[in-house]
Short mmCIF file of C-alpha atoms and ligand atoms in Angstrom, two decimals:
data_model
loop_
_atom_site.label_atom_id
_atom_site.label_comp_id
_atom_site.label_asym_id
_atom_site.label_seq_id
_atom_site.Cartn_x
_atom_site.Cartn_y
_atom_site.Cartn_z
CA MET A 28 -22.17 -7.27 -16.16
CA SER A 29 -21.61 -7.50 -12.40
CA LYS A 30 -19.47 -10.38 -11.31
CA TYR A 31 -17.83 -11.03 -7.97
CA ILE A 32 -14.79 -12.96 -6.85
CA PHE A 33 -14.57 -13.64 -3.12
CA ILE A 34 -11.21 -14.39 -1.56
CA THR A 35 -10.95 -15.93 1.88
CA GLY A 36 -7.92 -17.28 3.70
CA GLY A 37 -7.32 -20.34 5.79
CA VAL A 38 -4.80 -21.99 8.12
CA VAL A 39 -2.65 -18.93 8.89
CA SER A 40 -2.66 -15.22 8.19
CA SER A 41 -0.20 -13.41 5.88
CA LEU A 42 -0.64 -15.87 3.02
CA GLY A 43 -0.83 -13.07 0.52
CA LYS A 44 -4.56 -12.99 -0.22
CA GLY A 45 -4.16 -9.41 -1.36
CA ILE A 46 -1.38 -10.35 -3.75
CA SER A 47 -3.36 -13.35 -5.06
CA GLY A 48 -6.39 -11.10 -5.56
CA SER A 49 -4.34 -8.41 -7.26
CA SER A 50 -2.70 -10.99 -9.52
CA ILE A 51 -6.04 -12.44 -10.55
CA GLY A 52 -7.36 -8.92 -11.05
CA LYS A 53 -4.36 -8.21 -13.25
CA LEU A 54 -4.98 -11.27 -15.43
CA LEU A 55 -8.63 -10.34 -15.87
CA GLN A 56 -7.63 -6.77 -16.66
CA LEU A 57 -5.23 -8.09 -19.33
CA HIS A 58 -8.28 -9.78 -20.87
CA GLY A 59 -9.91 -6.34 -21.06
CA PHE A 60 -12.17 -6.45 -18.00
CA ASN A 61 -12.62 -3.48 -15.75
CA VAL A 62 -11.70 -4.80 -12.31
CA ASN A 63 -11.95 -3.35 -8.84
CA MET A 64 -10.86 -4.74 -5.50
CA ILE A 65 -12.55 -4.24 -2.15
CA LYS A 66 -10.92 -5.13 1.15
CA PHE A 67 -12.79 -6.13 4.32
CA ASP A 68 -10.82 -6.21 7.55
CA PRO A 69 -12.54 -7.86 10.48
CA TYR A 70 -10.87 -5.82 13.22
CA ILE A 71 -12.74 -3.27 15.34
CA ASN A 72 -10.52 -0.27 14.55
CA VAL A 73 -12.55 2.07 12.36
CA ASP A 74 -9.51 2.28 10.08
CA PRO A 75 -5.89 1.24 10.52
CA GLY A 76 -4.79 4.89 10.79
CA THR A 77 -4.33 4.66 14.54
CA MET A 78 -2.49 1.32 14.48
CA ASN A 79 1.19 0.95 15.09
CA PRO A 80 2.94 -0.08 11.85
CA TYR A 81 4.38 -3.03 13.77
CA GLN A 82 0.81 -4.32 14.07
CA HIS A 83 -0.34 -3.67 10.61
CA GLY A 84 2.44 -2.51 8.32
CA GLU A 85 2.18 0.67 6.31
CA ILE A 86 -0.92 2.83 6.25
CA PHE A 87 -1.82 3.33 2.61
CA VAL A 88 -3.64 6.57 1.79
CA THR A 89 -6.17 6.72 -1.03
CA ILE A 90 -6.63 9.82 -3.17
CA ASP A 91 -9.86 10.66 -1.36
CA GLY A 92 -8.08 10.45 1.96
CA ALA A 93 -8.92 7.02 3.40
CA GLU A 94 -6.25 5.61 5.70
CA SER A 95 -6.24 2.01 4.66
CA ASP A 96 -4.59 -1.37 4.61
CA LEU A 97 -1.38 -1.80 2.64
CA ASP A 98 -3.12 -4.28 0.34
CA LEU A 99 -4.73 -1.30 -1.37
CA GLY A 100 -1.25 -0.24 -2.40
CA THR A 101 -0.72 -3.64 -3.98
CA TYR A 102 -4.02 -3.29 -5.85
CA GLU A 103 -3.02 0.13 -7.16
CA ARG A 104 0.47 -0.91 -8.22
CA PHE A 105 -0.80 -4.04 -9.94
CA LEU A 106 -3.97 -2.71 -11.52
CA ASP A 107 -2.96 0.91 -12.11
CA VAL A 108 -6.29 2.09 -10.69
CA TYR A 109 -7.13 4.58 -7.97
CA THR A 110 -8.78 3.07 -4.95
CA SER A 111 -11.06 5.08 -2.68
CA LYS A 112 -12.87 4.93 0.65
CA ALA A 113 -15.27 2.39 -0.89
CA ASN A 114 -12.37 -0.03 -1.41
CA THR A 115 -11.55 -0.30 2.27
CA ASN A 116 -13.86 -1.51 5.02
CA THR A 117 -13.42 -2.63 8.61
CA ALA A 118 -15.72 -4.27 11.12
CA GLY A 119 -15.32 -1.12 13.24
CA ASP A 120 -16.57 1.13 10.47
CA ILE A 121 -19.45 -1.22 9.61
CA TYR A 122 -20.58 -1.48 13.23
CA ARG A 123 -20.29 2.28 13.61
CA THR A 124 -22.53 2.83 10.58
CA VAL A 125 -25.14 0.43 11.93
CA ILE A 126 -25.00 1.90 15.45
CA ASN A 127 -25.32 5.44 14.09
CA LYS A 128 -28.43 4.38 12.16
CA GLU A 129 -29.83 2.75 15.28
CA ARG A 130 -29.27 5.97 17.27
CA LYS A 131 -31.13 7.93 14.62
CA GLY A 132 -34.05 5.53 14.91
CA ASP A 133 -33.64 4.21 11.36
CA TYR A 134 -34.51 0.64 12.38
CA ASN A 135 -38.04 1.50 13.52
CA GLY A 136 -37.80 -0.13 16.91
CA ALA A 137 -36.28 -3.41 15.71
CA THR A 138 -33.70 -5.30 17.77
CA VAL A 139 -30.46 -4.57 15.93
CA GLN A 140 -28.50 -7.77 15.38
CA VAL A 141 -25.45 -9.15 13.56
CA ILE A 142 -27.84 -10.97 11.23
CA PRO A 143 -29.44 -9.22 9.42
CA HIS A 144 -28.30 -5.66 10.24
CA ILE A 145 -24.53 -6.05 10.22
CA THR A 146 -24.62 -8.56 7.37
CA ASP A 147 -26.93 -6.27 5.36
CA GLU A 148 -24.44 -3.41 5.73
CA ILE A 149 -21.60 -5.71 4.64
CA LYS A 150 -23.58 -6.90 1.59
CA LYS A 151 -24.33 -3.32 0.63
CA ARG A 152 -20.59 -2.67 0.62
CA PHE A 153 -19.85 -5.84 -1.40
CA ALA A 154 -21.88 -4.29 -4.19
CA ALA A 155 -20.59 -0.74 -3.71
CA LEU A 156 -18.47 -0.60 -6.85
CA LYS A 157 -20.52 -2.86 -9.09
CA ASP A 158 -21.59 -0.11 -11.47
CA LYS A 159 -18.02 1.10 -11.82
CA CYS A 160 -16.51 -2.21 -12.95
CA ASP A 161 -17.15 -5.57 -14.61
CA ILE A 162 -15.71 -7.65 -11.79
CA SER A 163 -15.36 -6.80 -8.09
CA ILE A 164 -12.73 -8.80 -6.25
CA ILE A 165 -13.69 -8.93 -2.59
CA GLU A 166 -11.01 -9.89 -0.13
CA ILE A 167 -12.08 -10.87 3.35
CA GLY A 168 -9.18 -10.33 5.72
CA GLY A 169 -8.22 -12.65 8.55
CA THR A 170 -8.46 -16.44 8.61
CA VAL A 171 -11.55 -18.62 8.36
CA GLY A 172 -12.51 -19.64 11.87
CA ASP A 173 -11.72 -16.28 13.47
CA ILE A 174 -14.63 -15.03 15.55
CA GLU A 175 -14.43 -11.50 14.08
CA GLY A 176 -14.50 -12.78 10.54
CA LEU A 177 -17.75 -14.72 10.89
CA PRO A 178 -20.22 -11.93 9.94
CA PHE A 179 -18.23 -11.32 6.73
CA ILE A 180 -18.26 -14.95 5.66
CA GLU A 181 -21.92 -15.20 6.61
CA ALA A 182 -22.63 -12.12 4.50
CA ALA A 183 -20.74 -13.72 1.59
CA ARG A 184 -22.92 -16.81 1.94
CA GLN A 185 -26.11 -14.75 1.88
CA PHE A 186 -24.79 -12.80 -1.07
CA GLN A 187 -24.31 -16.04 -3.01
CA LEU A 188 -27.86 -17.06 -2.19
CA GLU A 189 -29.26 -13.74 -3.35
CA ASN A 190 -27.28 -13.56 -6.61
CA ASN A 191 -26.89 -15.85 -9.60
CA LYS A 192 -24.51 -18.74 -9.08
CA GLU A 193 -22.65 -17.88 -12.25
CA ASP A 194 -22.00 -14.34 -11.04
CA ILE A 195 -19.86 -15.44 -8.11
CA PHE A 196 -16.51 -17.20 -7.88
CA SER A 197 -15.10 -18.17 -4.51
CA ILE A 198 -11.39 -18.65 -3.88
CA HIS A 199 -9.83 -19.97 -0.70
CA VAL A 200 -6.12 -19.31 -0.14
CA THR A 201 -4.47 -21.81 2.19
CA LEU A 202 -1.11 -23.11 3.31
CA VAL A 203 0.23 -26.56 2.53
CA PRO A 204 3.05 -26.84 5.05
CA TYR A 205 6.17 -28.93 4.59
CA ILE A 206 7.06 -31.15 7.54
CA ALA A 207 10.80 -31.59 7.37
CA GLY A 208 10.97 -34.68 9.62
CA ALA A 209 8.55 -36.58 7.40
CA HIS A 210 9.79 -34.98 4.12
CA GLU A 211 6.18 -34.37 3.31
CA LEU A 212 3.74 -31.66 2.33
CA LYS A 213 0.63 -31.85 4.48
CA THR A 214 -2.87 -31.22 3.15
CA LYS A 215 -4.77 -31.71 6.42
CA PRO A 216 -4.79 -28.02 7.48
CA THR A 217 -6.28 -27.16 4.06
CA GLN A 218 -8.93 -29.85 4.46
CA HIS A 219 -9.90 -28.51 7.88
CA SER A 220 -9.98 -24.95 6.68
CA VAL A 221 -12.22 -25.76 3.71
CA ASN A 222 -14.47 -27.80 6.01
CA LYS A 223 -14.84 -24.77 8.23
CA LEU A 224 -15.80 -22.68 5.22
CA ARG A 225 -18.30 -25.27 4.04
CA GLU A 226 -19.86 -25.41 7.52
CA ILE A 227 -20.82 -21.78 7.05
CA GLY A 228 -22.20 -22.61 3.63
CA ILE A 229 -19.47 -21.58 1.21
CA SER A 230 -17.95 -24.16 -1.06
CA PRO A 231 -14.89 -22.69 -2.78
CA ASP A 232 -14.57 -22.91 -6.56
CA MET A 233 -10.80 -22.75 -6.35
CA ILE A 234 -8.13 -23.36 -3.75
CA ILE A 235 -4.82 -21.53 -4.01
CA CYS A 236 -2.22 -23.42 -2.02
CA ARG A 237 0.78 -21.52 -0.73
CA THR A 238 3.62 -24.01 -0.63
CA GLU A 239 7.39 -24.14 -0.48
CA TYR A 240 7.55 -27.20 -2.74
CA HIS A 241 5.82 -28.39 -5.88
CA LEU A 242 2.37 -29.88 -5.32
CA ASP A 243 2.36 -33.11 -7.28
CA ASP A 244 -0.68 -34.66 -8.89
CA SER A 245 -1.47 -36.99 -6.02
CA LEU A 246 -1.54 -34.12 -3.54
CA LYS A 247 -3.76 -32.09 -5.83
CA LYS A 248 -6.07 -35.09 -6.18
CA LYS A 249 -6.26 -35.45 -2.43
CA ILE A 250 -7.10 -31.79 -1.89
CA SER A 251 -9.62 -31.97 -4.71
CA LEU A 252 -11.38 -34.99 -3.24
CA PHE A 253 -11.46 -33.87 0.37
CA CYS A 254 -12.31 -30.27 -0.38
CA ASN A 255 -14.86 -30.88 -3.13
CA VAL A 256 -12.99 -28.78 -5.71
CA LYS A 257 -12.08 -29.94 -9.22
CA LYS A 258 -8.43 -30.97 -9.50
CA GLU A 259 -7.60 -28.31 -12.09
CA ASN A 260 -8.93 -25.74 -9.64
CA VAL A 261 -6.35 -26.70 -7.03
CA ILE A 262 -3.64 -24.14 -7.72
CA GLU A 263 -0.06 -24.21 -6.59
CA ALA A 264 1.38 -20.92 -5.37
CA LEU A 265 5.09 -21.46 -4.88
CA ASP A 266 7.27 -18.74 -3.41
CA VAL A 267 8.62 -16.51 -6.21
CA PRO A 268 11.49 -13.98 -6.29
CA SER A 269 9.12 -11.06 -6.77
CA ILE A 270 5.38 -10.69 -6.18
CA TYR A 271 5.04 -9.35 -9.73
CA TYR A 272 5.71 -12.87 -11.06
CA ILE A 273 2.56 -14.24 -9.48
CA PRO A 274 0.13 -13.30 -12.29
CA LYS A 275 2.30 -15.35 -14.66
CA THR A 276 2.40 -18.39 -12.36
CA LEU A 277 -1.39 -18.25 -12.05
CA TYR A 278 -1.77 -17.75 -15.80
CA ASN A 279 0.38 -20.82 -16.43
CA GLN A 280 -2.13 -22.81 -14.40
CA LYS A 281 -5.05 -21.29 -16.37
CA VAL A 282 -6.54 -19.55 -13.35
CA ASP A 283 -7.92 -16.76 -15.55
CA SER A 284 -9.60 -19.16 -18.01
CA LEU A 285 -11.13 -21.21 -15.20
CA ILE A 286 -12.62 -18.07 -13.66
CA ILE A 287 -13.82 -16.70 -17.00
CA LYS A 288 -15.51 -20.01 -17.77
CA LYS A 289 -17.31 -20.31 -14.45
CA LEU A 290 -18.42 -16.66 -14.53
CA ASN A 291 -19.62 -17.23 -18.08
CA ILE A 292 -17.99 -14.12 -19.54
CA LYS A 293 -16.04 -13.43 -22.71
CA PRO A 294 -12.65 -11.72 -22.77
CA LYS A 295 -13.03 -8.16 -24.01
CA LYS A 296 -9.77 -8.11 -25.91
CA LYS A 297 -6.85 -10.28 -26.99
CA PHE A 298 -4.77 -11.13 -23.93
CA ASP A 299 -2.17 -8.42 -23.42
CA LYS A 300 1.26 -9.74 -22.41
CA THR A 301 3.04 -6.45 -21.73
CA TRP A 302 2.90 -7.04 -17.96
CA PHE A 303 4.80 -10.31 -18.28
CA ILE A 304 7.46 -8.63 -20.40
CA LYS A 305 7.81 -5.82 -17.88
CA VAL A 306 8.18 -8.30 -15.01
CA GLU A 307 11.00 -10.09 -16.85
CA SER A 308 12.80 -6.76 -17.10
CA LEU A 309 12.87 -6.54 -13.27
CA ASN A 310 15.48 -9.23 -13.40
CA THR A 311 17.67 -7.71 -16.08
CA PHE A 312 19.90 -5.14 -14.49
CA ASN A 313 23.51 -4.19 -14.86
CA ARG A 314 24.02 -2.21 -11.67
CA ILE A 315 23.11 -2.37 -8.04
CA VAL A 316 22.13 0.81 -6.28
CA LYS A 317 22.26 0.84 -2.50
CA ILE A 318 19.62 2.91 -0.75
CA ALA A 319 19.48 3.55 2.98
CA VAL A 320 16.05 4.27 4.44
CA VAL A 321 16.50 5.81 7.87
CA GLY A 322 13.35 5.30 9.88
CA LYS A 323 11.77 4.26 13.12
CA TYR A 324 10.59 0.80 12.09
CA ALA A 325 13.88 -0.50 10.74
CA ASP A 326 13.15 -4.16 11.27
CA LEU A 327 9.72 -4.24 9.65
CA LYS A 328 9.89 -3.83 5.91
CA ASP A 329 6.10 -3.81 5.61
CA ALA A 330 6.05 -0.51 7.49
CA TYR A 331 7.53 1.11 4.36
CA LYS A 332 6.01 -1.18 1.75
CA SER A 333 5.14 1.45 -0.86
CA ILE A 334 8.55 3.12 -0.53
CA ASP A 335 10.26 -0.22 -1.00
CA GLU A 336 8.24 -1.00 -4.12
CA SER A 337 8.70 2.53 -5.49
CA LEU A 338 12.48 2.21 -5.23
CA ILE A 339 12.51 -1.24 -6.83
CA ILE A 340 10.28 -0.11 -9.71
CA ALA A 341 12.21 3.11 -10.35
CA ALA A 342 15.56 1.30 -10.30
CA SER A 343 14.34 -1.34 -12.72
CA GLU A 344 13.39 1.36 -15.22
CA LEU A 345 17.01 2.47 -15.09
CA LYS A 346 18.28 -1.09 -15.53
CA ALA A 347 19.46 -1.20 -11.95
CA LYS A 348 18.53 -3.24 -8.94
CA ALA A 349 17.67 -1.34 -5.79
CA GLN A 350 19.16 -2.86 -2.68
CA VAL A 351 17.11 -1.18 0.01
CA ARG A 352 18.20 -1.39 3.64
CA TYR A 353 16.39 -0.02 6.66
CA LEU A 354 18.56 1.66 9.25
CA GLY A 355 17.29 2.59 12.69
CA ALA A 356 17.43 6.34 13.27
CA GLU A 357 18.56 5.72 16.85
CA ASP A 358 21.47 3.49 15.83
CA LYS A 359 24.66 4.92 17.35
CA GLU A 360 26.63 3.76 14.31
CA LEU A 361 24.19 5.33 11.87
CA ILE A 362 26.54 7.78 10.15
CA LYS A 363 29.28 5.16 9.87
CA LYS A 364 26.79 2.77 8.26
CA LEU A 365 25.50 5.43 5.86
CA LYS A 366 28.92 5.54 4.21
CA ASN A 367 28.06 2.25 2.47
CA TYR A 368 25.10 3.67 0.60
CA ASP A 369 24.56 5.57 -2.63
CA ALA A 370 21.59 7.58 -1.41
CA ILE A 371 19.56 8.32 1.71
CA LEU A 372 15.80 8.42 2.08
CA ILE A 373 13.97 9.57 5.20
CA PRO A 374 10.36 8.40 5.21
CA GLY A 375 7.24 9.72 6.92
CA GLY A 376 6.54 9.16 10.56
CA PHE A 377 5.02 10.44 13.77
CA GLY A 378 6.48 11.19 17.18
CA ASN A 379 9.78 12.21 18.65
CA ARG A 380 11.71 8.97 18.58
CA GLY A 381 14.69 8.96 16.24
CA ILE A 382 14.31 12.58 15.11
CA GLU A 383 17.81 13.69 16.06
CA GLY A 384 19.31 10.68 14.22
CA LYS A 385 17.34 11.56 11.11
CA ILE A 386 18.57 15.15 11.28
CA LYS A 387 22.17 13.94 11.60
CA ALA A 388 21.69 11.70 8.56
CA ILE A 389 20.43 14.72 6.61
CA THR A 390 23.47 16.81 7.64
CA TYR A 391 25.64 13.97 6.38
CA ALA A 392 23.76 13.78 3.05
CA ARG A 393 23.78 17.56 2.61
CA GLU A 394 27.46 18.08 3.42
CA ASN A 395 28.67 15.11 1.38
CA ASN A 396 26.54 15.61 -1.72
CA ILE A 397 24.74 12.30 -1.15
CA PRO A 398 21.37 12.17 -2.96
CA PHE A 399 18.63 12.77 -0.40
CA LEU A 400 14.89 12.33 -0.57
CA GLY A 401 12.80 13.36 2.44
CA ILE A 402 9.19 12.28 2.55
CA CYS A 403 6.71 14.10 4.79
CA LEU A 404 8.41 13.86 8.20
CA GLY A 405 11.65 13.44 6.23
CA MET A 406 10.99 16.77 4.51
CA GLN A 407 10.15 18.41 7.85
CA CYS A 408 13.44 17.11 9.30
CA SER A 409 15.33 18.59 6.36
CA VAL A 410 13.79 22.00 7.08
CA ILE A 411 14.85 21.68 10.74
CA GLU A 412 18.34 20.62 9.68
CA VAL A 413 18.85 23.58 7.40
CA ALA A 414 17.37 25.96 10.00
CA ARG A 415 19.74 24.74 12.68
CA ASN A 416 22.90 24.24 10.69
CA LEU A 417 22.75 26.76 7.84
CA ALA A 418 20.53 29.51 9.24
CA ASN A 419 21.91 29.21 12.78
CA LEU A 420 18.45 29.06 14.32
CA LYS A 421 19.60 27.25 17.44
CA ASN A 422 17.35 24.35 18.51
CA ALA A 423 14.91 25.06 15.68
CA ASN A 424 12.30 22.33 15.71
CA SER A 425 8.82 21.19 14.87
CA THR A 426 6.23 21.92 17.54
CA GLU A 427 5.38 18.23 17.27
CA PHE A 428 8.63 17.55 19.13
CA ASP A 429 9.27 20.75 21.05
CA LYS A 430 6.22 22.83 21.84
CA THR A 431 8.22 25.78 23.20
CA THR A 432 10.97 26.00 20.59
CA LYS A 433 12.05 29.54 19.80
CA TYR A 434 12.15 28.70 16.11
CA PRO A 435 9.05 26.64 15.19
CA VAL A 436 10.04 26.03 11.57
CA ILE A 437 7.42 23.27 11.38
CA ARG A 438 4.10 23.75 13.11
CA ILE A 439 0.35 23.32 12.80
CA LEU A 440 -0.92 26.24 10.82
CA ASP A 441 -4.21 27.22 12.40
CA ALA A 442 -4.85 30.17 10.14
CA GLN A 443 -4.58 28.13 6.96
CA LYS A 444 -6.29 25.08 8.37
CA ASP A 445 -9.83 26.25 7.66
CA VAL A 446 -8.89 27.35 4.17
CA VAL A 447 -7.26 24.21 2.93
CA TYR A 448 -8.20 21.29 5.17
CA ILE A 449 -11.34 19.36 4.51
CA GLY A 450 -12.68 18.87 8.00
CA ALA A 451 -10.29 16.37 9.52
CA THR A 452 -7.35 17.22 11.75
CA MET A 453 -4.94 15.78 9.21
CA ARG A 454 -4.37 16.85 5.67
CA LEU A 455 -5.38 13.56 4.05
CA GLY A 456 -5.55 12.47 0.44
CA ASN A 457 -4.84 14.33 -2.77
CA TYR A 458 -3.95 18.03 -2.80
CA LYS A 459 -2.80 20.07 -5.75
CA SER A 460 0.33 22.16 -5.76
CA GLU A 461 2.06 24.48 -8.17
CA ILE A 462 5.72 23.93 -9.04
CA LYS A 463 8.07 26.79 -9.83
CA LYS A 464 10.09 26.58 -13.05
CA ASN A 465 13.89 26.29 -12.96
CA THR A 466 13.81 23.94 -10.01
CA LEU A 467 14.76 20.31 -9.45
CA ALA A 468 11.08 19.59 -8.79
CA TYR A 469 10.15 20.98 -12.21
CA ASN A 470 12.95 19.03 -13.88
CA LEU A 471 11.60 15.83 -12.38
CA TYR A 472 7.87 16.34 -12.86
CA LYS A 473 8.17 18.37 -16.07
CA ASN A 474 4.95 20.02 -14.99
CA THR A 475 3.88 23.07 -13.05
CA GLU A 476 0.77 21.46 -11.59
CA ILE A 477 0.83 18.28 -9.59
CA GLU A 478 -1.50 16.43 -7.27
CA GLU A 479 -0.12 14.16 -4.56
CA ARG A 480 -1.32 12.32 -1.46
CA HIS A 481 -0.93 13.76 2.01
CA ARG A 482 -1.15 12.45 5.56
CA HIS A 483 0.11 14.93 8.12
CA ARG A 484 -0.84 17.59 10.64
CA TYR A 485 2.22 19.80 10.62
CA GLU A 486 3.50 22.10 7.86
CA MET A 487 6.54 24.17 7.12
CA ASN A 488 6.02 27.52 8.82
CA PRO A 489 5.75 30.27 6.13
CA GLU A 490 7.25 32.79 8.56
CA PHE A 491 10.64 31.15 8.09
CA ILE A 492 10.64 30.81 4.31
CA ASN A 493 12.63 34.00 3.74
CA VAL A 494 15.36 33.24 6.20
CA LEU A 495 15.71 29.66 4.98
CA GLU A 496 15.69 30.63 1.31
CA LYS A 497 18.52 33.05 2.03
CA VAL A 498 20.73 30.15 3.13
CA GLY A 499 19.86 28.02 0.10
CA LEU A 500 16.72 26.02 0.89
CA LYS A 501 14.33 26.80 -1.92
CA VAL A 502 10.59 26.22 -1.64
CA SER A 503 9.87 24.99 -5.14
CA SER A 504 6.20 24.20 -4.81
CA TYR A 505 3.22 25.55 -2.84
CA HIS A 506 -0.34 24.50 -2.26
CA LYS A 507 -2.64 27.43 -3.10
CA GLY A 508 0.37 29.73 -2.88
CA ILE A 509 0.44 29.29 0.91
CA LEU A 510 1.61 25.91 2.08
CA PRO A 511 5.13 24.77 1.16
CA GLU A 512 4.97 21.38 -0.55
CA ILE A 513 8.51 20.83 -1.86
CA VAL A 514 11.88 22.11 -0.63
CA GLU A 515 15.24 21.65 -2.32
CA ILE A 516 18.84 22.79 -2.20
CA LYS A 517 20.02 24.10 -5.55
CA SER A 518 23.73 23.76 -4.92
CA HIS A 519 23.38 20.07 -4.03
CA PRO A 520 23.22 17.39 -6.78
CA PHE A 521 19.94 15.98 -5.45
CA PHE A 522 18.43 17.19 -2.20
CA ILE A 523 14.66 17.29 -2.11
CA GLY A 524 12.00 17.09 0.56
CA VAL A 525 8.30 16.68 -0.14
CA GLN A 526 5.42 17.27 2.26
CA PHE A 527 3.38 14.55 0.55
CA HIS A 528 3.76 10.81 -0.08
CA PRO A 529 4.88 10.13 -3.67
CA GLU A 530 5.34 6.43 -2.84
CA PHE A 531 1.58 5.86 -3.07
CA ALA A 532 1.51 6.84 -6.73
CA SER A 533 4.07 4.38 -8.15
CA ARG A 534 2.85 1.70 -10.51
CA LEU A 535 4.74 -1.34 -11.73
CA MET A 536 4.28 -0.13 -15.29
CA LYS A 537 5.24 3.46 -14.44
CA SER A 538 7.62 4.64 -11.80
CA HIS A 539 7.17 7.93 -9.96
CA PRO A 540 9.33 10.82 -11.26
CA LEU A 541 10.71 11.66 -7.81
CA PHE A 542 11.88 8.11 -7.20
CA LYS A 543 13.26 7.81 -10.69
CA GLY A 544 15.20 11.05 -10.29
CA PHE A 545 16.44 9.94 -6.88
CA ILE A 546 17.73 6.60 -8.19
CA LYS A 547 19.26 8.28 -11.23
CA ALA A 548 21.15 10.65 -8.92
CA ALA A 549 22.25 7.71 -6.78
CA LEU A 550 23.55 5.93 -9.87
CA THR A 551 25.55 8.94 -11.03
CA LYS A 552 26.88 9.81 -7.58
N1 LIG B 330 4.32 13.80 11.98
C1 LIG B 330 4.31 14.69 10.88
C2 LIG B 330 3.00 15.43 10.74
O1 LIG B 330 1.99 15.03 11.28
C3 LIG B 330 4.65 13.96 9.59
C4 LIG B 330 3.62 12.96 9.19
C5 LIG B 330 4.10 11.99 8.14
O2 LIG B 330 5.29 11.86 7.90
N2 LIG B 330 3.18 11.28 7.49
O3 LIG B 330 2.95 16.43 10.09
#
């Protein structure tokens, strides 16, 4: 069985196509189907790895090392699957593949064109995971009408033509704006957007309408009539307190049954309601735990999306609600502000800006027994902090920030690079490490072997391990016995830094042990 659901967006961007897709995927999974999601981004960047988080939000890293869109994180948290390079595609990568083939002479002298060469490559990728799942959900990024998006929508049209009608379901996500002056919800933008889609040759089977107010019957009728979609397939997507409620709101409108019927498939098991029960539990808490995340992109929550979700999920398992606030590392009042929080997290990052503020925040956490979790750059800063303030290595630093530092406690390790890196200049994707017993790390993971996702160039310098361990910073986990992966301070109630990104491994149904331990420590502070 190979079925496809295409998701396009209209009117404006950021309507939550990824969340709609993940929610639909979740419902189908609860019916027993094996679901996979593939994202297509129409921009020319080969991947979002080089983009500023202000442009694109967090870079999500897959286990096989793809630097991808944050929607893949939503897929993983919702569906509890592992995505891979095949789940993330960009126009840049597709063009590059086609151009590389052209340079090799693979097109036998043909003129290489958007149709058919680019569209053929896109179609190949639509079907990439078909043997691994029952249903592929294909999300086309951007908004219908964008120039860059055209080859993708054209490829979707051709794909419909070349496959059975009953194998494909097309969903268009739009906005139904509320005009305050007229006290009215307006359907015209949706009509125009669907017209645009139909011009290219795609007639949606379902329209999901993002709206601030209830869509009454007459509005649904209007959208149905003008957009050529049955009224029951016009779906209302009201704003909800948490994205995890969306599967339920879609289920209440029978979205899953409508899709199952059109695709002519039979549920593989009795519908499993555990997800809905879990989501309800997000709202039952008896304590609030205040977490400060000290980073560079303090005013853009999406830059730390997976961290945010990991904290929320871990807190909910402990019957608490995580109140996560983002504090700018360069804020002059930072330390004063930190006094209002139960725990401090320093996330990953690149570049010099804000480093000294982060180090000060770590000194504050260390000296005042405040639970501290350092992720990637956050871990590296904790090594610098301990080197400077406990080991008296004056101006110790990472060579990322100070190339000539006398004490390069963090640096690129050329000697090890060839041994442990797979080609690229960054350590990307999953790497194993071994945890030492009698450590905080072992207490949290309850395991001596772990595998976590990486995205960094610099490492803790092994030459300084001895001197730092003497002042209390224990390396509790190594990759292949060489590269430090976790550091901790034994005499502190919870001080841990990890060279990897645990936030990418949280699932709604199962929090990550590091985040759970961190929140637990914050609650008992
Ligand atoms: N900039 C650091 C490095 O490249 C940390 C990267 C990160 O936090 N993801 O090693």
